[in-house]
C-alpha atoms as a printed R data frame, in Angstrom:
    type eleno elety resid chain resno       x      y       z
1   ATOM     1    CA   UNK     A     1  -0.039  6.212 -10.675
2   ATOM     2    CA   UNK     A     2   3.648  5.088 -11.128
3   ATOM     3    CA   UNK     A     3   4.090  5.761  -7.366
4   ATOM     4    CA   UNK     A     4   1.172  3.520  -6.297
5   ATOM     5    CA   UNK     A     5   2.284  0.797  -8.664
6   ATOM     6    CA   UNK     A     6   5.887  1.024  -7.182
7   ATOM     7    CA   UNK     A     7   4.351  0.741  -3.575
8   ATOM     8    CA   UNK     A     8   2.137 -2.182  -4.677
9   ATOM     9    CA   UNK     A     9   5.337 -3.917  -6.019
10  ATOM    10    CA   UNK     A    10   7.470 -3.165  -2.848
11  ATOM    11    CA   UNK     A    11   4.695 -4.159  -0.287
12  ATOM    12    CA   UNK     A    12   3.092 -7.036  -2.167
13  ATOM    13    CA   UNK     A    13   0.070 -8.403  -0.018
14  ATOM    14    CA   UNK     A    14   0.627 -5.594   2.475
15  ATOM    15    CA   UNK     A    15  -0.833 -3.344  -0.054
16  ATOM    16    CA   UNK     A    16  -4.228 -4.949   0.577
17  ATOM    17    CA   UNK     A    17  -3.944 -4.704   4.176
18  ATOM    18    CA   UNK     A    18  -3.072 -0.873   3.670
19  ATOM    19    CA   UNK     A    19  -6.175 -0.337   1.443
20  ATOM    20    CA   UNK     A    20  -8.405 -2.186   4.074
21  ATOM    21    CA   UNK     A    21  -7.107  0.203   7.043
22  ATOM    22    CA   UNK     A    22  -7.438  3.144   4.679
23  ATOM    23    CA   UNK     A    23 -11.025  2.468   3.923
24  ATOM    24    CA   UNK     A    24 -11.892  1.758   7.530
25  ATOM    25    CA   UNK     A    25 -10.588  4.987   8.576
26  ATOM    26    CA   UNK     A    26 -11.445  7.525   5.807
27  ATOM    27    CA   UNK     A    27 -12.631  7.719   2.378
28  ATOM    28    CA   UNK     A    28 -10.594  9.284  -0.414
29  ATOM    29    CA   UNK     A    29  -9.178  8.549  -3.862
30  ATOM    30    CA   UNK     A    30  -7.198  5.425  -2.881
31  ATOM    31    CA   UNK     A    31 -10.076  3.041  -3.647
32  ATOM    32    CA   UNK     A    32 -10.300  4.703  -7.297
33  ATOM    33    CA   UNK     A    33  -6.540  4.221  -7.701
34  ATOM    34    CA   UNK     A    34  -6.767  0.648  -6.536
35  ATOM    35    CA   UNK     A    35  -9.317  0.123  -9.038
36  ATOM    36    CA   UNK     A    36  -7.146  1.509 -11.723
37  ATOM    37    CA   UNK     A    37  -4.192 -0.669 -10.414
38  ATOM    38    CA   UNK     A    38  -6.492 -3.633 -10.763
39  ATOM    39    CA   UNK     A    39  -7.270 -2.769 -14.250
40  ATOM    40    CA   UNK     A    40  -3.432 -2.670 -14.995
41  ATOM    41    CA   UNK     A    41  -3.122 -6.075 -13.442
42  ATOM    42    CA   UNK     A    42  -1.334 -5.101 -10.392
43  ATOM    43    CA   UNK     A    43  -3.970 -5.945  -7.916
44  ATOM    44    CA   UNK     A    44  -6.936 -8.571  -7.967
45  ATOM    45    CA   UNK     A    45 -10.196 -6.670  -8.581
46  ATOM    46    CA   UNK     A    46 -12.161 -8.911  -6.488
47  ATOM    47    CA   UNK     A    47  -9.885 -8.708  -3.403
48  ATOM    48    CA   UNK     A    48  -9.756 -4.890  -3.970
49  ATOM    49    CA   UNK     A    49 -13.599 -4.550  -4.142
50  ATOM    50    CA   UNK     A    50 -14.048 -6.772  -1.058
51  ATOM    51    CA   UNK     A    51 -11.469 -5.000   1.183
52  ATOM    52    CA   UNK     A    52 -12.715 -1.577   0.238
53  ATOM    53    CA   UNK     A    53 -16.369 -2.737   0.997
54  ATOM    54    CA   UNK     A    54 -15.416 -4.341   4.424
55  ATOM    55    CA   UNK     A    55 -13.105 -1.399   5.321
56  ATOM    56    CA   UNK     A    56 -15.770  1.109   4.578
57  ATOM    57    CA   UNK     A    57 -18.627 -0.879   6.177
58  ATOM    58    CA   UNK     A    58 -16.748 -2.029   9.329
59  ATOM    59    CA   UNK     A    59 -15.193  1.272  10.009
60  ATOM    60    CA   UNK     A    60 -18.400  3.054  10.084
61  ATOM    61    CA   UNK     A    61 -20.026  0.162  12.152
62  ATOM    62    CA   UNK     A    62 -17.138  0.775  14.725
63  ATOM    63    CA   UNK     A    63 -17.726  4.627  14.650
64  ATOM    64    CA   UNK     A    64 -21.477  4.057  15.161
65  ATOM    65    CA   UNK     A    65 -20.732  1.591  18.089
66  ATOM    66    CA   UNK     A    66 -18.363  4.094  19.759
67  ATOM    67    CA   UNK     A    67 -20.857  6.859  19.341
68  ATOM    68    CA   UNK     A    68 -23.671  4.745  20.668
69  ATOM    69    CA   UNK     A    69 -21.691  3.295  23.771
70  ATOM    70    CA   UNK     A    70 -19.554  6.416  24.683
71  ATOM    71    CA   UNK     A    71 -20.911  9.416  23.065
72  ATOM    72    CA   UNK     A    72 -24.105 10.028  25.002
73  ATOM    73    CA   UNK     A    73 -22.302  9.367  28.519
74  ATOM    74    CA   UNK     A    74 -19.552 11.742  27.510
75  ATOM    75    CA   UNK     A    75 -21.593 14.544  26.030
76  ATOM    76    CA   UNK     A    76 -24.527 14.408  28.649
77  ATOM    77    CA   UNK     A    77 -22.614 16.491  31.067
78  ATOM    78    CA   UNK     A    78 -22.048 19.270  28.435
79  ATOM    79    CA   UNK     A    79 -24.595 22.090  28.388
80  ATOM    80    CA   UNK     A    80 -25.119 22.303  24.715
81  ATOM    81    CA   UNK     A    81 -25.737 18.523  24.447
82  ATOM    82    CA   UNK     A    82 -29.561 18.494  24.537
83  ATOM    83    CA   UNK     A    83 -29.816 21.078  21.964
84  ATOM    84    CA   UNK     A    84 -27.269 19.290  19.620
85  ATOM    85    CA   UNK     A    85 -28.818 15.945  19.978
86  ATOM    86    CA   UNK     A    86 -32.191 17.532  19.389
87  ATOM    87    CA   UNK     A    87 -30.919 19.297  16.346
88  ATOM    88    CA   UNK     A    88 -29.119 16.175  15.096
89  ATOM    89    CA   UNK     A    89 -32.244 14.042  15.626
90  ATOM    90    CA   UNK     A    90 -34.395 16.512  13.541
91  ATOM    91    CA   UNK     A    91 -31.795 16.731  10.707
92  ATOM    92    CA   UNK     A    92 -31.426 12.944  10.665
93  ATOM    93    CA   UNK     A    93 -35.163 12.526  10.738
94  ATOM    94    CA   UNK     A    94 -35.393 14.619   7.768
95  ATOM    95    CA   UNK     A    95 -32.056 13.772   5.924
96  ATOM    96    CA   UNK     A    96 -31.157 10.691   7.767
97  ATOM    97    CA   UNK     A    97 -30.982  8.197   4.886
98  ATOM    98    CA   UNK     A    98 -29.593 10.677   2.494
99  ATOM    99    CA   UNK     A    99 -26.835 11.708   5.160
100 ATOM   100    CA   UNK     A   100 -25.610  8.077   5.584
101 ATOM   101    CA   UNK     A   101 -25.362  7.794   1.681
102 ATOM   102    CA   UNK     A   102 -23.610 11.073   1.170
103 ATOM   103    CA   UNK     A   103 -21.236 11.439   4.071
104 ATOM   104    CA   UNK     A   104 -18.617  9.114   2.439
105 ATOM   105    CA   UNK     A   105 -17.747 11.386  -0.336
106 ATOM   106    CA   UNK     A   106 -16.773 14.780   0.813
107 ATOM   107    CA   UNK     A   107 -13.147 14.908   2.371
108 ATOM   108    CA   UNK     A   108 -13.062 14.683   5.930
109 ATOM   109    CA   UNK     A   109 -16.962 14.056   6.516
110 ATOM   110    CA   UNK     A   110 -16.450 10.137   6.817
111 ATOM   111    CA   UNK     A   111 -13.941 10.344   9.615
112 ATOM   112    CA   UNK     A   112 -16.865 11.385  11.959
113 ATOM   113    CA   UNK     A   113 -19.856 10.467   9.739
114 ATOM   114    CA   UNK     A   114 -21.505  7.836  11.913
115 ATOM   115    CA   UNK     A   115 -20.927  9.402  15.155
116 ATOM   116    CA   UNK     A   116 -23.807 11.934  15.006
117 ATOM   117    CA   UNK     A   117 -26.079  9.306  13.711
118 ATOM   118    CA   UNK     A   118 -25.199  7.045  16.827
119 ATOM   119    CA   UNK     A   119 -26.495  9.901  19.214
120 ATOM   120    CA   UNK     A   120 -29.960  9.683  17.645
121 ATOM   121    CA   UNK     A   121 -32.618  7.096  18.146
122 ATOM   122    CA   UNK     A   122 -31.938  5.441  14.896
123 ATOM   123    CA   UNK     A   123 -31.716  1.605  15.474
124 ATOM   124    CA   UNK     A   124 -28.516 -0.218  14.907
125 ATOM   125    CA   UNK     A   125 -30.310 -2.399  12.456
126 ATOM   126    CA   UNK     A   126 -31.518  0.539  10.438
127 ATOM   127    CA   UNK     A   127 -28.049  2.060  10.314
128 ATOM   128    CA   UNK     A   128 -26.402 -1.223   9.424
129 ATOM   129    CA   UNK     A   129 -28.728 -1.760   6.444
130 ATOM   130    CA   UNK     A   130 -28.062  1.698   5.254
131 ATOM   131    CA   UNK     A   131 -24.402  1.709   6.006
132 ATOM   132    CA   UNK     A   132 -24.232 -1.807   4.126
133 ATOM   133    CA   UNK     A   133 -25.960 -0.192   0.922
134 ATOM   134    CA   UNK     A   134 -24.057  2.763   1.109
135 ATOM   135    CA   UNK     A   135 -20.588  1.046   1.487
136 ATOM   136    CA   UNK     A   136 -21.556 -1.213  -1.443
137 ATOM   137    CA   UNK     A   137 -22.366  1.879  -3.575
138 ATOM   138    CA   UNK     A   138 -19.419  3.579  -2.718
139 ATOM   139    CA   UNK     A   139 -17.277  0.442  -3.533
140 ATOM   140    CA   UNK     A   140 -18.945  0.159  -6.961
141 ATOM   141    CA   UNK     A   141 -18.609  3.907  -7.549
142 ATOM   142    CA   UNK     A   142 -14.828  4.111  -6.520
143 ATOM   143    CA   UNK     A   143 -13.361  0.799  -7.408
144 ATOM   144    CA   UNK     A   144 -15.615  0.215 -10.444
145 ATOM   145    CA   UNK     A   145 -14.970  3.700 -11.760
146 ATOM   146    CA   UNK     A   146 -11.262  3.109 -11.389
147 ATOM   147    CA   UNK     A   147 -11.361 -0.195 -12.996
148 ATOM   148    CA   UNK     A   148 -13.702  0.794 -15.855
149 ATOM   149    CA   UNK     A   149 -12.378  4.263 -16.699
150 ATOM   150    CA   UNK     A   150  -8.778  3.997 -15.272
151 ATOM   151    CA   UNK     A   151  -6.992  4.733 -18.441
152 ATOM   152    CA   UNK     A   152  -9.116  7.645 -19.249
153 ATOM   153    CA   UNK     A   153  -8.718  8.972 -15.681
154 ATOM   154    CA   UNK     A   154  -4.959  8.530 -15.681
155 ATOM   155    CA   UNK     A   155  -4.643 10.456 -19.056
156 ATOM   156    CA   UNK     A   156  -6.784 13.191 -17.860
157 ATOM   157    CA   UNK     A   157  -5.050 13.631 -14.499
158 ATOM   158    CA   UNK     A   158  -1.556 13.197 -15.985
159 ATOM   159    CA   UNK     A   159  -2.108 15.614 -18.947
160 ATOM   160    CA   UNK     A   160  -4.342 18.120 -17.157
161 ATOM   161    CA   UNK     A   161  -3.825 17.702 -13.324
162 ATOM   162    CA   UNK     A   162  -3.605 21.577 -12.695
163 ATOM   163    CA   UNK     A   163  -6.885 22.309 -14.440
164 ATOM   164    CA   UNK     A   164  -8.447 19.254 -13.222
165 ATOM   165    CA   UNK     A   165  -7.511 19.798  -9.459
166 ATOM   166    CA   UNK     A   166  -8.675 23.378  -9.731
167 ATOM   167    CA   UNK     A   167 -12.099 22.289 -11.340
168 ATOM   168    CA   UNK     A   168 -12.614 19.629  -8.667
169 ATOM   169    CA   UNK     A   169 -11.855 22.122  -5.946
170 ATOM   170    CA   UNK     A   170 -14.324 24.820  -7.388
171 ATOM   171    CA   UNK     A   171 -17.099 22.061  -7.766
172 ATOM   172    CA   UNK     A   172 -16.483 20.807  -4.242
173 ATOM   173    CA   UNK     A   173 -16.455 24.310  -2.894
174 ATOM   174    CA   UNK     A   174 -19.911 25.221  -4.823
175 ATOM   175    CA   UNK     A   175 -21.534 22.034  -3.670
176 ATOM   176    CA   UNK     A   176 -20.222 22.328  -0.071
177 ATOM   177    CA   UNK     A   177 -21.458 26.126   0.022
178 ATOM   178    CA   UNK     A   178 -24.984 24.941  -1.118
179 ATOM   179    CA   UNK     A   179 -25.148 22.095   1.179
180 ATOM   180    CA   UNK     A   180 -23.782 24.051   4.099
181 ATOM   181    CA   UNK     A   181 -26.399 26.708   3.473
182 ATOM   182    CA   UNK     A   182 -29.287 24.055   3.501
183 ATOM   183    CA   UNK     A   183 -27.974 22.343   6.620
184 ATOM   184    CA   UNK     A   184 -27.456 25.801   8.483
185 ATOM   185    CA   UNK     A   185 -31.129 26.664   7.589
186 ATOM   186    CA   UNK     A   186 -32.300 23.153   8.955
187 ATOM   187    CA   UNK     A   187 -30.109 23.503  12.146
188 ATOM   188    CA   UNK     A   188 -31.369 27.202  12.808
189 ATOM   189    CA   UNK     A   189 -35.028 26.011  12.313
190 ATOM   190    CA   UNK     A   190 -34.605 22.895  14.542
191 ATOM   191    CA   UNK     A   191 -32.853 25.062  17.118
192 ATOM   192    CA   UNK     A   192 -35.657 27.757  17.018
193 ATOM   193    CA   UNK     A   193 -38.199 25.113  17.460
194 ATOM   194    CA   UNK     A   194 -36.527 23.892  20.656
195 ATOM   195    CA   UNK     A   195 -36.311 27.320  22.247
């Protein structure tokens, strides 16, 4: 946390710009640490929450736009395109709303999260409403969690980082394994139905 506080002190208002850009590009722990920094008085909580929300929301809107505008054209010449889009449509028809709410959390998922949604027939209005709500919940969870529980998180991470990181890794691997198994079942079923 000291490193983040030093960066905030060194870069001043640019810290807010970095936070916005980070949240537009990916999801990770920076919004949580920004919430902790706000609790410590280094950042303004309202500015942090606004920028985290706008970065998360607008980043996914841009990815959806890119996927909708260029994805279909670029992928239509690929032989696997029809099967992939059909499978994605079936998965999103079944899990669509949950997918939009969950892809923000696992590391690496958000970078591409909205692209497959754009390749389906989900309307932009539906995506925007779900994306707005998802970004708002993500902001409350990350920034609010950091702000409300910052001291406890900092103590836990500081005193038991090794154990904490291993536990987080194991939980993530377990949840990812279960989720991947379920998704693979649905993809196999959707693909079998297409053939």
